[in-house]
Coordinates of C-alpha atoms in Angstrom, one line a residue:
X838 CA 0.0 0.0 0.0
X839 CA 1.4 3.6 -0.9
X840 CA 1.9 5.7 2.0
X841 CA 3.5 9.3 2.9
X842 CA 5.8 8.2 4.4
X843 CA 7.4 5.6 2.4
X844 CA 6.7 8.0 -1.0
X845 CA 8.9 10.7 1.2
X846 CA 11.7 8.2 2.5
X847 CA 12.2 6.5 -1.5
X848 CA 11.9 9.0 -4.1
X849 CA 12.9 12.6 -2.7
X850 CA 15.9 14.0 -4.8
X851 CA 16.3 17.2 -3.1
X852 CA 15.1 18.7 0.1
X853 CA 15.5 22.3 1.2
X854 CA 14.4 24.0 4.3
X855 CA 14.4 27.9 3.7
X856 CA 13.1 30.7 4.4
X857 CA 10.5 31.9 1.6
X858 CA 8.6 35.2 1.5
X859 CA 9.4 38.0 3.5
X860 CA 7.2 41.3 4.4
X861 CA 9.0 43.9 6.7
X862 CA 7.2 46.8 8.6
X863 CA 8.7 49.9 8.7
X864 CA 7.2 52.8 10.9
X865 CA 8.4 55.8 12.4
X866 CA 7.3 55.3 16.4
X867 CA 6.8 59.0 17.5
X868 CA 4.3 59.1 14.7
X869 CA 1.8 56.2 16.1
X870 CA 0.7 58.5 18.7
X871 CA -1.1 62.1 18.7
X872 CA 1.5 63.3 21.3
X873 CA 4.6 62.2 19.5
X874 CA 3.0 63.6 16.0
X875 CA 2.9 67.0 17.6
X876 CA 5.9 66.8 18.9
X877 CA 7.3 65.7 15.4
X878 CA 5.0 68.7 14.1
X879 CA 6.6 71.3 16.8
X880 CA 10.0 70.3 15.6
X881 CA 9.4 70.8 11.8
X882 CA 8.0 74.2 12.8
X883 CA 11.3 74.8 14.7
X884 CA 12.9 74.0 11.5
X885 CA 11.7 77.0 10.0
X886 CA 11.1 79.4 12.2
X887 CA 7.5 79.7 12.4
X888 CA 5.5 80.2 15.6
X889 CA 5.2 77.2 18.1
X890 CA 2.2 75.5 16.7
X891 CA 1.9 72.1 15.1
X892 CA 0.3 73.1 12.1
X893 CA -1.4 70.1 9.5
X894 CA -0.4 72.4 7.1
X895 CA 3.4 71.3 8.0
X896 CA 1.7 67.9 6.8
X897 CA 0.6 69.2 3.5
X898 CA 4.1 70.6 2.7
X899 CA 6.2 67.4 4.0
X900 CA 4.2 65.5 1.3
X901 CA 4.7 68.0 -1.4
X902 CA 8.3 67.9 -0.8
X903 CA 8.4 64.1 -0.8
X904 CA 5.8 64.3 -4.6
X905 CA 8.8 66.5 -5.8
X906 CA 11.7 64.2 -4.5
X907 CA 9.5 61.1 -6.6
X908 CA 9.8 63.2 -9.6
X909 CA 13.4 63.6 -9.6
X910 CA 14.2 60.3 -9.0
X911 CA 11.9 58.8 -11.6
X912 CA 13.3 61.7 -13.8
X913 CA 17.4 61.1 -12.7
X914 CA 17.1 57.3 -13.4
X915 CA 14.8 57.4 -16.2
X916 CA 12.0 55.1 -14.4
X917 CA 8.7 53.7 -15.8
X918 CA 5.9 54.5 -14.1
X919 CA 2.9 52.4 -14.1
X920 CA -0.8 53.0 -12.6
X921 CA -1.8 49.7 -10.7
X922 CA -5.0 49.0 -11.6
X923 CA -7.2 46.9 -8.7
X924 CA -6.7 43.3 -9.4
X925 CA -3.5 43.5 -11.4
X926 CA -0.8 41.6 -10.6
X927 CA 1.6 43.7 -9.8
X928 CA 4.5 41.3 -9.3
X929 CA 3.3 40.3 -12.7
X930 CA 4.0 43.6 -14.0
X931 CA 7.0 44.1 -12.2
X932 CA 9.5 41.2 -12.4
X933 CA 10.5 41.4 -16.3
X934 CA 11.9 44.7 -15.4
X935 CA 13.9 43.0 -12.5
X936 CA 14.8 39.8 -14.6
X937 CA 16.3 42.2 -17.4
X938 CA 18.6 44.3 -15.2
X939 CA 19.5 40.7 -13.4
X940 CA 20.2 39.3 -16.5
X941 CA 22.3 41.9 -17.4
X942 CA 24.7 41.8 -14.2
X943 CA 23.5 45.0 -12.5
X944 CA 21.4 46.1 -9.6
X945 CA 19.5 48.8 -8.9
X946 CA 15.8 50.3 -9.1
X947 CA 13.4 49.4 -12.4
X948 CA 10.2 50.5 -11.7
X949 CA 7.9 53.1 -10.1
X950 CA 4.2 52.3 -9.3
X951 CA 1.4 53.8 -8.0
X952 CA -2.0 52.4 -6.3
X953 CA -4.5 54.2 -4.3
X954 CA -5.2 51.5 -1.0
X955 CA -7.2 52.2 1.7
X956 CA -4.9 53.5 4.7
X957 CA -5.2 55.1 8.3
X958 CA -3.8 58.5 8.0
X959 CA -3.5 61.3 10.2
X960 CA -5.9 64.1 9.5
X961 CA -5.4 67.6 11.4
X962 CA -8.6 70.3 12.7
X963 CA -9.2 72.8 14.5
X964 CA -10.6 72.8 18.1
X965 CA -14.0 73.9 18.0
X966 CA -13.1 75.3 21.4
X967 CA -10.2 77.5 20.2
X968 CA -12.0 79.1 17.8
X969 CA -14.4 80.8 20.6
X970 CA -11.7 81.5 22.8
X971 CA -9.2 84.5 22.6
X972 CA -6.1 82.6 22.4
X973 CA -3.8 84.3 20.3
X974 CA -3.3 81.3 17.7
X975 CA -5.6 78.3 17.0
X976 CA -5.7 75.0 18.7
X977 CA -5.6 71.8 16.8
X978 CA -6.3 67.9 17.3
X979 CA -5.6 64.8 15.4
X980 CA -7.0 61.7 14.7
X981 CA -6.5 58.5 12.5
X982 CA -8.9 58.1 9.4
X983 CA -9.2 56.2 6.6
X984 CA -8.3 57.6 3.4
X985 CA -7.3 56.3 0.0
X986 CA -4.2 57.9 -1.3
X987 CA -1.3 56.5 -3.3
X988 CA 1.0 53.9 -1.8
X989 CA 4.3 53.8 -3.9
X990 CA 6.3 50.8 -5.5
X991 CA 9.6 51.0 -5.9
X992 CA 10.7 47.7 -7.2
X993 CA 14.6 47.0 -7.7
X994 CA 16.8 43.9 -8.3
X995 CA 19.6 43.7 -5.4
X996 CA 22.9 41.7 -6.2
X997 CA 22.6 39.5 -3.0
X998 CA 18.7 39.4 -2.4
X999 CA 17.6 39.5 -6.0
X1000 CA 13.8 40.9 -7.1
X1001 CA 12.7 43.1 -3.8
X1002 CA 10.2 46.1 -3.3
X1003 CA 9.7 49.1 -1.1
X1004 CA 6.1 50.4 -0.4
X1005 CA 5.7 53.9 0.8
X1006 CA 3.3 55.8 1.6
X1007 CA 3.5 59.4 1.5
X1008 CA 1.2 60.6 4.0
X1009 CA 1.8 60.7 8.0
X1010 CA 2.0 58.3 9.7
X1011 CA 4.3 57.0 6.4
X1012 CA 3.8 53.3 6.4
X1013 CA 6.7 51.4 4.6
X1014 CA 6.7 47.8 3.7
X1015 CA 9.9 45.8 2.6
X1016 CA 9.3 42.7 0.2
X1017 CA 11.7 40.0 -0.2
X1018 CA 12.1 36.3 -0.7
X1019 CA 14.6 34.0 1.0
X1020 CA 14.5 31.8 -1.5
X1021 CA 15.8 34.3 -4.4
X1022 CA 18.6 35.3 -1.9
X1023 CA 19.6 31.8 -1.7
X1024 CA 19.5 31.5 -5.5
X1025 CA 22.1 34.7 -5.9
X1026 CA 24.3 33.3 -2.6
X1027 CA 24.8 30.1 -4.8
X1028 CA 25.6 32.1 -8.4
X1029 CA 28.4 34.2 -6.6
X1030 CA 30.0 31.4 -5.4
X1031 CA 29.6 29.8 -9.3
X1032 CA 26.9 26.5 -7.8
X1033 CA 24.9 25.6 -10.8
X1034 CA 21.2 24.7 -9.6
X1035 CA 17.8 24.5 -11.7
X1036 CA 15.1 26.9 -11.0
X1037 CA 11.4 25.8 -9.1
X1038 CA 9.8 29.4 -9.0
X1039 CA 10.9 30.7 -5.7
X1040 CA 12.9 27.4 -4.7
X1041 CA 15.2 25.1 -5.8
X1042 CA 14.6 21.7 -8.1
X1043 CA 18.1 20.8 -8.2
X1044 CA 21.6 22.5 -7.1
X1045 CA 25.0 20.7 -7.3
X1046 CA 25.9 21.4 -4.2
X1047 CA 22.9 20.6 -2.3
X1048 CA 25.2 20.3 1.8
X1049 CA 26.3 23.9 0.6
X1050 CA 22.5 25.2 -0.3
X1051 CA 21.2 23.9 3.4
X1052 CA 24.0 25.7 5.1
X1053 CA 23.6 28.8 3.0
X1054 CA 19.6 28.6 3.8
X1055 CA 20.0 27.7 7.8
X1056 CA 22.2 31.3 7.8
X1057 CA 20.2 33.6 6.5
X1058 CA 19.5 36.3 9.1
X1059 CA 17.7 39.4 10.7
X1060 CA 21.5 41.3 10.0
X1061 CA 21.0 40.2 6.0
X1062 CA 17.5 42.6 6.2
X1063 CA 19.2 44.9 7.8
X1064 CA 22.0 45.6 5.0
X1065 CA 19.6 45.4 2.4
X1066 CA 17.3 47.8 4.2
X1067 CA 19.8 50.4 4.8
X1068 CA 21.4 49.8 1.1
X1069 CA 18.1 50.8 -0.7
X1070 CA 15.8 53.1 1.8
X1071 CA 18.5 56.2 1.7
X1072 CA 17.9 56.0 -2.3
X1073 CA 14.1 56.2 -2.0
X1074 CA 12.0 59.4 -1.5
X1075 CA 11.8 59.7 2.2
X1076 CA 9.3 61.8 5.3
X1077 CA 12.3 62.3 7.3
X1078 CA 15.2 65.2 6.8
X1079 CA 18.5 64.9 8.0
X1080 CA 17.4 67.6 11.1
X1081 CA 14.5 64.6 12.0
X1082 CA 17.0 61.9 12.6
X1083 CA 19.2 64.1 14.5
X1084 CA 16.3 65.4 16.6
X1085 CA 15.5 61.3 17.5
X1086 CA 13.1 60.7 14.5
X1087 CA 13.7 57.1 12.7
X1088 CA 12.4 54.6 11.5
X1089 CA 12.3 51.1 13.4
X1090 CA 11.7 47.5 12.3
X1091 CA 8.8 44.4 12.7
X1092 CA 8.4 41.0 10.7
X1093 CA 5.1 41.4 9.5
X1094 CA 5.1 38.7 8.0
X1095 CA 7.5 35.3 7.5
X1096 CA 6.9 32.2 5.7
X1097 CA 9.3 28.8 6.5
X1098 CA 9.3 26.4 3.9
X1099 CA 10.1 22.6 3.9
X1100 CA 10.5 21.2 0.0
X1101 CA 10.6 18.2 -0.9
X1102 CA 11.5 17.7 -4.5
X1103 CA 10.2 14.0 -6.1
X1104 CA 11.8 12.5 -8.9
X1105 CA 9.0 12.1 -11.0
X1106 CA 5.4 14.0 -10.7
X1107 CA 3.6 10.6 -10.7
X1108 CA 5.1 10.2 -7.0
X1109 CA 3.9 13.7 -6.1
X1110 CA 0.6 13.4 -7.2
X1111 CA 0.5 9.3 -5.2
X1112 CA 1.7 11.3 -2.3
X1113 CA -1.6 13.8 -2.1
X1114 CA -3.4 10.6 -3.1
X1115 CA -2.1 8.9 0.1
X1116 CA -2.2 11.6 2.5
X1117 CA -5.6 12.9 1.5
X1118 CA -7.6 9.9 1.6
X1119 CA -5.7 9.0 4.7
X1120 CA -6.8 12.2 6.5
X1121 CA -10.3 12.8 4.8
X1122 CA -11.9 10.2 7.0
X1123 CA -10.4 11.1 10.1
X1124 CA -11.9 14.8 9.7
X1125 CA -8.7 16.3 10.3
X1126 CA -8.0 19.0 8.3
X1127 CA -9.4 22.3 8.5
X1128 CA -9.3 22.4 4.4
X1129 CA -8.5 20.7 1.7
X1130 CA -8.5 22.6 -1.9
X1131 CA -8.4 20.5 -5.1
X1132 CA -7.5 23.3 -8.0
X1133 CA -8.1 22.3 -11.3
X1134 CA -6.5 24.1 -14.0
X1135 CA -9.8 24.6 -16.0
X1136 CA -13.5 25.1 -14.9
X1137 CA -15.2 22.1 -14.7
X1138 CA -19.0 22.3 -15.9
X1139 CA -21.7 19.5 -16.9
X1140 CA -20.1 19.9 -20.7
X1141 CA -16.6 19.7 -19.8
X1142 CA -14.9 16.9 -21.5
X1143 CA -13.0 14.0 -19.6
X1144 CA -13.6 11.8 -16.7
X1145 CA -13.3 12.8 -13.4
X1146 CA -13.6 9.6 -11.3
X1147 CA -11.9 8.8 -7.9
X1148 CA -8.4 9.4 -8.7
X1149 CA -8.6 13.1 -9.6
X1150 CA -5.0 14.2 -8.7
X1151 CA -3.8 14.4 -12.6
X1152 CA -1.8 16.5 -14.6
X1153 CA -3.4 19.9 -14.2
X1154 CA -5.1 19.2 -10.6
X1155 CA -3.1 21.1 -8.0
X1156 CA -3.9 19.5 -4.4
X1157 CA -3.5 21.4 -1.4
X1158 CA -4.0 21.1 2.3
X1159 CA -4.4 23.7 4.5
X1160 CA -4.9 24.5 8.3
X1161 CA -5.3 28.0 10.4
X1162 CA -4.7 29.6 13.5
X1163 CA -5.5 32.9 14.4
X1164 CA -4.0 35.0 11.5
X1165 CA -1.4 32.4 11.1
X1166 CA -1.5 29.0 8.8
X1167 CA 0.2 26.4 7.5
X1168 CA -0.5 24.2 3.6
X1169 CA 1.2 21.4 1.9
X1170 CA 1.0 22.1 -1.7
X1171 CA 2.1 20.4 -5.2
X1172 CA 4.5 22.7 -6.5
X1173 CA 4.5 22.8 -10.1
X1174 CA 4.1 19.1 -10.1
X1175 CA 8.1 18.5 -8.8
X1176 CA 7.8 18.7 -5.2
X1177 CA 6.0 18.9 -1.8
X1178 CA 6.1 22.0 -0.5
X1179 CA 5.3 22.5 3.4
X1180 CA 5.1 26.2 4.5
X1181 CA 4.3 27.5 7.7
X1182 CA 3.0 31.4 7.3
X1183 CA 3.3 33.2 10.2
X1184 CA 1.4 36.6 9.7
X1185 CA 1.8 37.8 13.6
X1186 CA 4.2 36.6 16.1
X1187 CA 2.0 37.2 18.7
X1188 CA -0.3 34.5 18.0
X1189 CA 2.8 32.4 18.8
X1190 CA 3.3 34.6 21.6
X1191 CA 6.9 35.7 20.6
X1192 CA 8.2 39.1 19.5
X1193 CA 7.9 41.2 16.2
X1194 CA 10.4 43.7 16.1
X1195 CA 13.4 42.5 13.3
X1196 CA 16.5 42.1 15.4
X1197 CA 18.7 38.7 15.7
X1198 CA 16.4 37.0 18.9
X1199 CA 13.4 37.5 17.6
X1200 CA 14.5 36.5 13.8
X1201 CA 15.8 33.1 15.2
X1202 CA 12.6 32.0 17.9
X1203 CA 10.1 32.6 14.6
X1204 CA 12.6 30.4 12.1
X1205 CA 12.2 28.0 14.8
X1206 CA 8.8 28.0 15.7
X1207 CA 8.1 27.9 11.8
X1208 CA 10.2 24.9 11.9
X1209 CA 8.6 23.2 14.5
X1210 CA 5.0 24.0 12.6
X1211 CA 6.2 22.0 9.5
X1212 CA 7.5 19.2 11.3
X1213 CA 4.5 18.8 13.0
X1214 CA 2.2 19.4 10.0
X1215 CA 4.4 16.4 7.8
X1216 CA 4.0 14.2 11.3
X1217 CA 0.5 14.8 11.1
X1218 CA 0.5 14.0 7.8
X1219 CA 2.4 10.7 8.0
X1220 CA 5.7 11.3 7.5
X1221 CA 8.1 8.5 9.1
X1222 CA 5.0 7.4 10.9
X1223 CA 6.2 3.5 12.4
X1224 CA 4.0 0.4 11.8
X1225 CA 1.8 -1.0 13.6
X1226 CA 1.8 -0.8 17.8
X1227 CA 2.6 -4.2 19.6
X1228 CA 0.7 -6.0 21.7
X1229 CA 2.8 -4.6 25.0
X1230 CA 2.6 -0.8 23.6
X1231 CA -1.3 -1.3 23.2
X1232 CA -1.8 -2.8 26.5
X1233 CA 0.4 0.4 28.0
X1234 CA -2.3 2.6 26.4
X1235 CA -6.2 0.5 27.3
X1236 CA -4.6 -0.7 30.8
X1237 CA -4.2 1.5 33.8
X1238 CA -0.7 1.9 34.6
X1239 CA 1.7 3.9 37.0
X1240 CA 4.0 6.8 35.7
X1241 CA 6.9 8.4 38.1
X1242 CA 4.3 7.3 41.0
X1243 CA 1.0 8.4 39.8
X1244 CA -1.6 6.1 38.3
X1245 CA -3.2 7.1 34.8
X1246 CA -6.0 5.6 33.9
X1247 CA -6.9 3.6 30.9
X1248 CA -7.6 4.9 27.7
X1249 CA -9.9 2.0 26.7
X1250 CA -11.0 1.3 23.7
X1251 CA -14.3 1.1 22.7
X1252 CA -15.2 4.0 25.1
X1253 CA -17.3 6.6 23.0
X1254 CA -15.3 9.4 25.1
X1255 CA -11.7 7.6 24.8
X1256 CA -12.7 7.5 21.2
X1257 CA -13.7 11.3 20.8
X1258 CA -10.8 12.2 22.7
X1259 CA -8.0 10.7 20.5
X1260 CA -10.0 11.6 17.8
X1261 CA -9.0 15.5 19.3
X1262 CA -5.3 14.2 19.6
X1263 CA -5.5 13.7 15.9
X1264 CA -6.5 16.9 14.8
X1265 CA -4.5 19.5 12.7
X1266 CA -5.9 22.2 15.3
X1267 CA -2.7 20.9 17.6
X1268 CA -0.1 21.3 14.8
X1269 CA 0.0 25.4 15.8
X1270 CA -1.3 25.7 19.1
X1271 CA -0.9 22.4 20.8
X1272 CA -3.9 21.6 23.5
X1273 CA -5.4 23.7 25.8
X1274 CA -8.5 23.2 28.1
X1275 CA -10.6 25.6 26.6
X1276 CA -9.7 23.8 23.4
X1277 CA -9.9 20.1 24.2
X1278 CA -13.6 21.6 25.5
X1279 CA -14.5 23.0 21.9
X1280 CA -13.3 20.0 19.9
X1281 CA -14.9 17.2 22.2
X1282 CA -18.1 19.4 22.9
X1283 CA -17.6 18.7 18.4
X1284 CA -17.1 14.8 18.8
X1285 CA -18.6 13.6 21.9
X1286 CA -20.7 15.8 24.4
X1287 CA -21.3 19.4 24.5
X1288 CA -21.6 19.3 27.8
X1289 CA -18.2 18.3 28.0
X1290 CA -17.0 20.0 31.1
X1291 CA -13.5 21.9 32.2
X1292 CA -13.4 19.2 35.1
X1293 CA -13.6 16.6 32.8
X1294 CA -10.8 18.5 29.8
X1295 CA -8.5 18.8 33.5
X1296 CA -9.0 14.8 33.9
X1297 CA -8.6 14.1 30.6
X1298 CA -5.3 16.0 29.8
X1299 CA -3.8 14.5 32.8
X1300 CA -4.1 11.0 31.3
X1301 CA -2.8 11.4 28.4
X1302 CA 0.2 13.3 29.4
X1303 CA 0.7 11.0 31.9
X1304 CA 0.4 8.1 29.0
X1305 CA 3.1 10.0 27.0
X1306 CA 0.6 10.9 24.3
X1307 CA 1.1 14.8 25.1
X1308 CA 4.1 17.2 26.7
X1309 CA 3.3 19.7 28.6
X1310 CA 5.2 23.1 27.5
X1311 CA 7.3 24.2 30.3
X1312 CA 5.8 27.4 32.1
X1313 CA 2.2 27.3 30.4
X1314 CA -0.9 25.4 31.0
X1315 CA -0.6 24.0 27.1
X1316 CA 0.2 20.6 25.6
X1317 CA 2.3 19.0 22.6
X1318 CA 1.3 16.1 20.9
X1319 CA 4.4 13.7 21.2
X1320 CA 5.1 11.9 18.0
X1321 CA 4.5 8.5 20.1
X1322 CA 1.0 10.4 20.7
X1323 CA -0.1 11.1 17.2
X1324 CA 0.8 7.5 16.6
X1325 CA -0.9 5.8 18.7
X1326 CA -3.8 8.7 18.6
X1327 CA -4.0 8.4 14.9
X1328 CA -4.3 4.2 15.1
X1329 CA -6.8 3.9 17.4
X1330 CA -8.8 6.5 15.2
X1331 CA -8.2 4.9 12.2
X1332 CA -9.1 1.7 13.5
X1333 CA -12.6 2.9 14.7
X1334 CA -13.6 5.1 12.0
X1335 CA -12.5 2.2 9.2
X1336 CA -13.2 -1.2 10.5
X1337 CA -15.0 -1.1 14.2
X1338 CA -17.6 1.9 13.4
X1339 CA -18.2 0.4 9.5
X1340 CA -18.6 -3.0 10.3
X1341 CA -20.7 -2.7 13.2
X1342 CA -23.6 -0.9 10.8
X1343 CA -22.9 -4.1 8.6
X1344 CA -24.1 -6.4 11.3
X1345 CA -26.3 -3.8 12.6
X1346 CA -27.8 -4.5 9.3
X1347 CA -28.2 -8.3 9.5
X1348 CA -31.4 -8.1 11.6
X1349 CA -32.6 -6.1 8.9
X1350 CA -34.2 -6.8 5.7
X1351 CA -32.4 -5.2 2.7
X1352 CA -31.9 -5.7 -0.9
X1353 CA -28.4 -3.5 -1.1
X1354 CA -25.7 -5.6 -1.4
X1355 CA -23.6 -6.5 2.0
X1356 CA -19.8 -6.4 2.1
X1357 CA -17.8 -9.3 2.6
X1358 CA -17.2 -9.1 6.3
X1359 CA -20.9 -8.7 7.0
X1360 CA -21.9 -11.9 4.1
X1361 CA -19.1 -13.9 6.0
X1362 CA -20.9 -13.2 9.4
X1363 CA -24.5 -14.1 7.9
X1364 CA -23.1 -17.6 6.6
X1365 CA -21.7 -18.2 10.4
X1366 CA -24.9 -17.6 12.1
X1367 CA -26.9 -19.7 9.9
X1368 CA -24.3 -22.7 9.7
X1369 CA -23.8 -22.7 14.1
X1370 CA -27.9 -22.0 14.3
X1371 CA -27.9 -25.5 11.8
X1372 CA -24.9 -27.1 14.2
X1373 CA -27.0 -26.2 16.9
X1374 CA -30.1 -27.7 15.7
X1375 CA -28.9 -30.6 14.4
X1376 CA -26.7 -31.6 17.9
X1377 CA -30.4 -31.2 19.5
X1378 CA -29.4 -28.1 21.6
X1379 CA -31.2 -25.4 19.7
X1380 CA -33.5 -22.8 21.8

């Protein structure tokens, strides 16, 4: 029988693990705030010599300088400028002018672009206060609102990270956005140091060197965002004079958003697409992801030619599974029908509970965590999963037992709430944020009781950290699934949901007159009843 795991251990040619795509907040932190905008404000006033009064006009002419800086750099360098249009691609648009300047050996910006998106901007009035009162100058407040004005583009190719974009905004508080790709820095590390490889998109389908690509992907770090940021933002149009940084004024630094990649590359698309087979059908009856998306690569109507029948994971069918948490989430994927791509997107450290601002710590703990997602997420999925328990390690598991001297109780088999709550054990839910109480609650009030109560979630979690099945994580009141608990979790599902739970309705259906046709095990079980009722009858000690 083809499995994931066995498909992953035979026919794998390369496997990276990387980071991918990159999205770096910049913001200016004196400007989050009404008190530090006025004080920004009173210092551009200062600047030129006007009376003490944070003025929005200051705003107004701050912007116009910045319009007027655009224009002479698009003018200086000889830059296209293109109008984004809503649902334009606009790395589409973008990347043949970054190819072309790659291609020719150089570095530097390519293209200008402009979209209006919606934004919270500061907007200045007067107090309605100060204009009754006999102050000598007017009084004037500020507030966030939403506005639409242009955000700017300013895409470039950069000799060590490759195709990269700034976004600016150009009103207060001056949002900025840095775009890269972990992947295309790994590609350009490799061509300085002369490794031949063959391109997958953003990733790699072959390298020569693949011990030197792992080592090159494990190092990339916070410090190489850092050179590229301060390489390209002094070049771009920018809120802040040289009298703002002086007076304290600069700009500071958060991941917005990180995606870790695990990719495994097959050696022929015929073992990819077996592998989505496998782990699909494998997972689809335990109820365990939280979606799974079969693409196909046209629209399929009532008059579409072909045959779509139960192995629908063919040329052109791009599989994907995919799970949530919180603004975070995690999908295997058939990448252009070479590899198995596991990514872990992490949109908000926080819902991890770590730290956001870009600095060495921080960069390291989300690599890690990311890490720790996609191991998880191929472990759920099957990868390197053993065979079958023995009969010792299932007795450890049904049969009360004692654990650094305290007794757990049995998980035993067969009970509807045992069932339900490995059946929680199992699900993807755990891959990101492990078990909780509150959770175990929501998922078993989902598969066995909802009056399931937090006494019985406490009881509960205590056995089956005591059985090994989940870890507690030092310092919180949260769980792990251990990979000996998703194996033995994921068995004992499997085995009711496939062959106790099934075959029970078959016999269920014995006593029943029917005309559909049984299965075997239930036929089998019809012929023993009648030929031990005849046994019985005939030795004389029939009922």
């Amino acid at each position: 029988m083809v499995t994931t795991s066995t498909l992953l251990a035979k026919h794998v040619t390369l496997r990276v693990r990387s980071v991918d795509r990159l999205w770096i907040a910049g913001y200016l932190p004196n400007l989050t705030y009404e008190g530090g905008l006025v004080s920004f404000l009173l210092h551009r006033a200062s600047l030129i010599g006007t009376r003490n009064i944070p003025s929005p006009a200051l705003l107004t002419k701050n912007h116009d300088r910045m319009v007027a800086d655009l224009d002479h750099l698009v003018e200086r360098l000889e830059l296209p400028v293109v109008r984004f249009k809503g649902k334009e691609s606009k790395e589409t648009i973008a990347r043949p002018y970054q190819l072309a300047i790659g291609g020719e050996g150089k570095e530097g910006l390519v293209l200008v672009g402009k979209a209006q998106e919606r934004q919270q901007v500061w907007v200045g009035y007067k107090d309605a206060a100060s204009e009754l009162s006999s102050a000598s100058h007017p009084h004037f407040s500020f507030s966030r609102q939403s506005r639409v004005p242009d955000s700017w583009y300013f895409y470039l190719f950069d000799h060590e990270w490759g195709p990269a974009f700034f976004k600016l905004g150009a009103y207060a508080p001056y949002p900025l956005f840095i775009s890269a790709n972990g992947h295309e820095w790994l590609k350009r590390q490799l061509e300085l140091r002369g490794v031949r490889y063959e391109d997958l998109d953003n990733g790699l389908r072959a390298v020569d060197d693949p011990e030197l690509a792992h080592r090159l992907a494990a190092s990339l770090s916070a410090g190489h965002l850092h050179r590229l940021i301060a390489k390209w933002l002094p070049v771009l149009p920018s809120p802040l004079l040289d009298d703002d940084r002086a007076a304290g004024f600069n700009w500071a630094f958060s991941i917005r958003q990180m995606e870790i990649s695990d990719t495994a590359v097959f050696d022929r698309p015929q073992v990819g697409r077996a592998w989505f087979e496998a782990a699909i059908r494998d997972h689809l009856s335990l109820g365990r992801p939280n979606k799974v998306r079969i693409v196909f690569g046209r629209q399929v109507r009532t008059t579409t030619p072909g045959r779509f029948a139960t192995n629908v994971i063919t040329r052109g069918v791009y599989p994907r599974i995919e799970i949530r948490y919180k603004s975070s989430g995690a999908k295997a994927y058939f990448k252009h029908e070479h590899a198995l791509r596991v990514e872990a997107t992490l949109n908000n450290a926080e819902d991890l509970r770590l730290k956001k601002t870009l600095n060495a710590e921080n960069w390291r703990a989300l690599r890690a965590a990311g890490a720790q997602v996609n191991e998880r997420f191929l472990s759920a999925l099957g990868e390197g999963s053993p065979g079958l328990p023995d009969p010792a390690a299932l007795e450890a598991v049904v049969m009360p037992s004692v654990h650094d001297g305290q007794r757990a109780p049995g998980l035993r088999f067969g009970d509807p709430r045992v069932v339900a709550l490995l059946g929680a054990v199992c699900a993807f839910d755990t891959v990101f944020a492990g078990l909780t109480n509150a959770a175990l609650r929501l998922r078993m009030a989902q598969l066995y009781d909802a009056g399931y109560k937090s006494a019985q979630a406490t009881y509960d979690l205590r056995r089956l950290r005591l059985k090994g099945i989940i870890g507690r994580v030092p310092g919180r009141h949260r769980y792990q699934v251990t990979p000996y608990g998703r194996w033995i979790a994921t068995f004992f599902t499997r085995l009711a949901t496939r062959v106790v739970v099934p075959t029970l309705a078959d016999l269920d259906a014995i006593s029943r007159p029917s005309r559909r046709v049984l299965r075997p095990v239930a036929s089998a079980w019809r012929a023993f009843d009648k030929e031990l009722c005849t046994l019985l009858r005939d030795c004389d000690l029939a009922a």
